[in-house]
């Protein structure tokens, strides 16, 4: 008898539309692969819903806080339902950009210099010389991210708006010019390296999810030793936080400095998007894994105590 998989999607974060798209795609692929699937739009009653469903596996297609921060993972541990992606601690560390940077630096992975300040302070005056980046400490899909260019006289006032919902503290980090690279890890294997090219300001929400918002170049056109270095750094970041399943690590690469340029790790995503424009399915396909094979691998890899 085929496994019963509950695909958890939706939720209440800023990334709800992305999660619904990821979850719908994964559910359809799992059905094509022969699994019995129930799609669950996650609400505050999720513990009761799962207790009644009693699935064999929970496929976590949630994005943003609760879905990626270790909360749903802890609930699934309590219910003893095997689940996909990373466990409680790795998810919590990866969601907190400050804490994950501490772990990366300790593992010898290069990261950008940054400070953590209140958003009121960050909006009042430059807290570091421009150019720099302001971003929420724990959010995804580039919500609330601003690039402050060198000629800007004052910080972006949007972070002072009353409807800001991405936390009272923000990360301000040195801006690295150059190229946007990303590399997924599947188990203990680094997949291909993708360069993300966009005509927008940076790889923001529109670039990520709007049709034509960005071009994904895979394999990225890099020197072989740089390509290899990105893959090794993605594996190191995955291991440094104790991640499981599939992750995707993002990098900035400034090839205009020195012989080999400056390569830094920005962050790791423990719940990479699985939408039609997402990077991980493309990288898996480049490695010879169909979409159905990718999601099936995730289900078979699921467990508790991750």
CSV table of C-alpha atoms in Angstrom, one decimal, residues 120-230:
chain,number,residue,atom,x,y,z
A,120,UNK,CA,14.0,52.8,14.3
A,121,UNK,CA,17.8,53.3,14.6
A,122,UNK,CA,18.3,51.8,11.1
A,123,UNK,CA,15.8,54.2,9.6
A,124,UNK,CA,17.1,57.3,11.4
A,125,UNK,CA,20.6,57.4,10.0
A,126,UNK,CA,23.2,55.2,8.3
A,127,UNK,CA,24.6,52.7,10.8
A,128,UNK,CA,27.4,51.7,8.4
A,129,UNK,CA,28.9,53.5,5.4
A,130,UNK,CA,26.8,52.8,2.2
A,131,UNK,CA,26.5,50.6,0.2
A,132,UNK,CA,24.9,48.2,2.6
A,133,UNK,CA,21.8,45.9,2.8
A,134,UNK,CA,19.0,46.1,5.4
A,135,UNK,CA,17.1,42.8,5.9
A,136,UNK,CA,14.8,41.2,8.5
A,137,UNK,CA,16.6,38.8,10.8
A,138,UNK,CA,14.1,36.0,10.2
A,139,UNK,CA,12.0,36.2,7.0
A,140,UNK,CA,12.2,34.8,3.5
A,141,UNK,CA,11.6,35.5,-0.2
A,142,UNK,CA,13.5,38.8,0.2
A,143,UNK,CA,10.6,40.4,2.1
A,144,UNK,CA,11.7,43.7,3.7
A,145,UNK,CA,15.1,43.7,2.0
A,146,UNK,CA,16.6,47.1,0.9
A,147,UNK,CA,19.9,47.8,-0.8
A,148,UNK,CA,21.2,51.2,0.3
A,149,UNK,CA,23.5,52.5,-2.5
A,150,UNK,CA,26.6,54.6,-2.0
A,151,UNK,CA,25.0,57.9,-3.0
A,152,UNK,CA,22.0,57.6,-0.8
A,153,UNK,CA,21.7,60.4,1.8
A,154,UNK,CA,19.5,58.6,4.2
A,155,UNK,CA,18.2,55.0,4.9
A,156,UNK,CA,14.9,53.7,3.4
A,157,UNK,CA,12.0,55.1,5.4
A,158,UNK,CA,9.9,52.1,4.5
A,159,UNK,CA,11.3,50.2,7.5
A,160,UNK,CA,9.6,52.8,9.8
A,161,UNK,CA,6.1,52.2,8.4
A,162,UNK,CA,3.4,51.2,10.9
A,163,UNK,CA,2.5,48.1,8.9
A,164,UNK,CA,6.0,46.7,9.0
A,165,UNK,CA,5.6,43.1,10.2
A,166,UNK,CA,9.1,41.7,9.9
A,167,UNK,CA,10.4,42.3,13.5
A,168,UNK,CA,11.7,45.2,15.5
A,169,UNK,CA,15.3,44.3,14.9
A,170,UNK,CA,17.0,44.2,11.5
A,171,UNK,CA,20.3,43.1,10.1
A,172,UNK,CA,22.5,45.6,8.3
A,173,UNK,CA,25.3,44.1,6.3
A,174,UNK,CA,28.0,45.2,3.9
A,175,UNK,CA,26.8,45.0,0.3
A,176,UNK,CA,28.8,42.7,-1.9
A,177,UNK,CA,28.7,43.8,-5.6
A,178,UNK,CA,28.9,41.2,-8.3
A,179,UNK,CA,27.0,38.0,-9.1
A,180,UNK,CA,24.2,36.1,-7.4
A,181,UNK,CA,25.0,32.3,-7.1
A,182,UNK,CA,23.1,29.5,-5.4
A,183,UNK,CA,23.7,25.8,-4.9
A,184,UNK,CA,21.3,23.1,-3.5
A,185,UNK,CA,22.3,20.2,-1.4
A,186,UNK,CA,20.4,16.9,-1.6
A,187,UNK,CA,21.3,14.7,1.3
A,188,UNK,CA,25.1,14.8,1.2
A,189,UNK,CA,25.5,15.7,-2.5
A,190,UNK,CA,25.9,19.3,-3.8
A,191,UNK,CA,23.8,19.8,-7.0
A,192,UNK,CA,24.8,22.2,-9.7
A,193,UNK,CA,25.6,25.9,-9.2
A,194,UNK,CA,23.1,28.4,-10.7
A,195,UNK,CA,23.8,32.1,-11.5
A,196,UNK,CA,20.7,34.2,-11.1
A,197,UNK,CA,20.5,37.1,-13.5
A,198,UNK,CA,17.9,39.8,-13.1
A,199,UNK,CA,17.4,43.3,-14.5
A,200,UNK,CA,15.6,44.3,-11.3
A,201,UNK,CA,17.4,45.9,-8.4
A,202,UNK,CA,18.3,42.5,-6.9
A,203,UNK,CA,16.9,39.0,-6.6
A,204,UNK,CA,13.7,40.1,-4.8
A,205,UNK,CA,10.3,38.6,-4.5
A,206,UNK,CA,9.3,39.7,-8.0
A,207,UNK,CA,12.5,38.3,-9.5
A,208,UNK,CA,12.0,35.0,-7.6
A,209,UNK,CA,8.4,34.3,-8.5
A,210,UNK,CA,7.2,36.5,-11.4
A,211,UNK,CA,7.4,34.9,-14.8
A,212,UNK,CA,10.4,36.4,-16.6
A,213,UNK,CA,11.6,38.1,-13.3
A,214,UNK,CA,15.0,36.4,-13.6
A,215,UNK,CA,17.1,34.1,-15.7
A,216,UNK,CA,18.7,31.0,-14.2
A,217,UNK,CA,22.0,30.1,-15.8
A,218,UNK,CA,22.9,26.5,-14.9
A,219,UNK,CA,25.7,25.5,-14.9
A,220,UNK,CA,26.9,28.9,-13.9
A,221,UNK,CA,29.8,30.2,-16.1
A,222,UNK,CA,32.6,30.2,-13.5
A,223,UNK,CA,36.2,29.0,-13.3
A,224,UNK,CA,36.1,25.3,-12.4
A,225,UNK,CA,37.8,26.0,-9.1
A,226,UNK,CA,35.2,28.6,-8.2
A,227,UNK,CA,32.4,26.4,-9.2
A,228,UNK,CA,33.9,23.6,-7.0
A,229,UNK,CA,34.3,26.1,-4.2
A,230,UNK,CA,30.7,27.1,-4.2
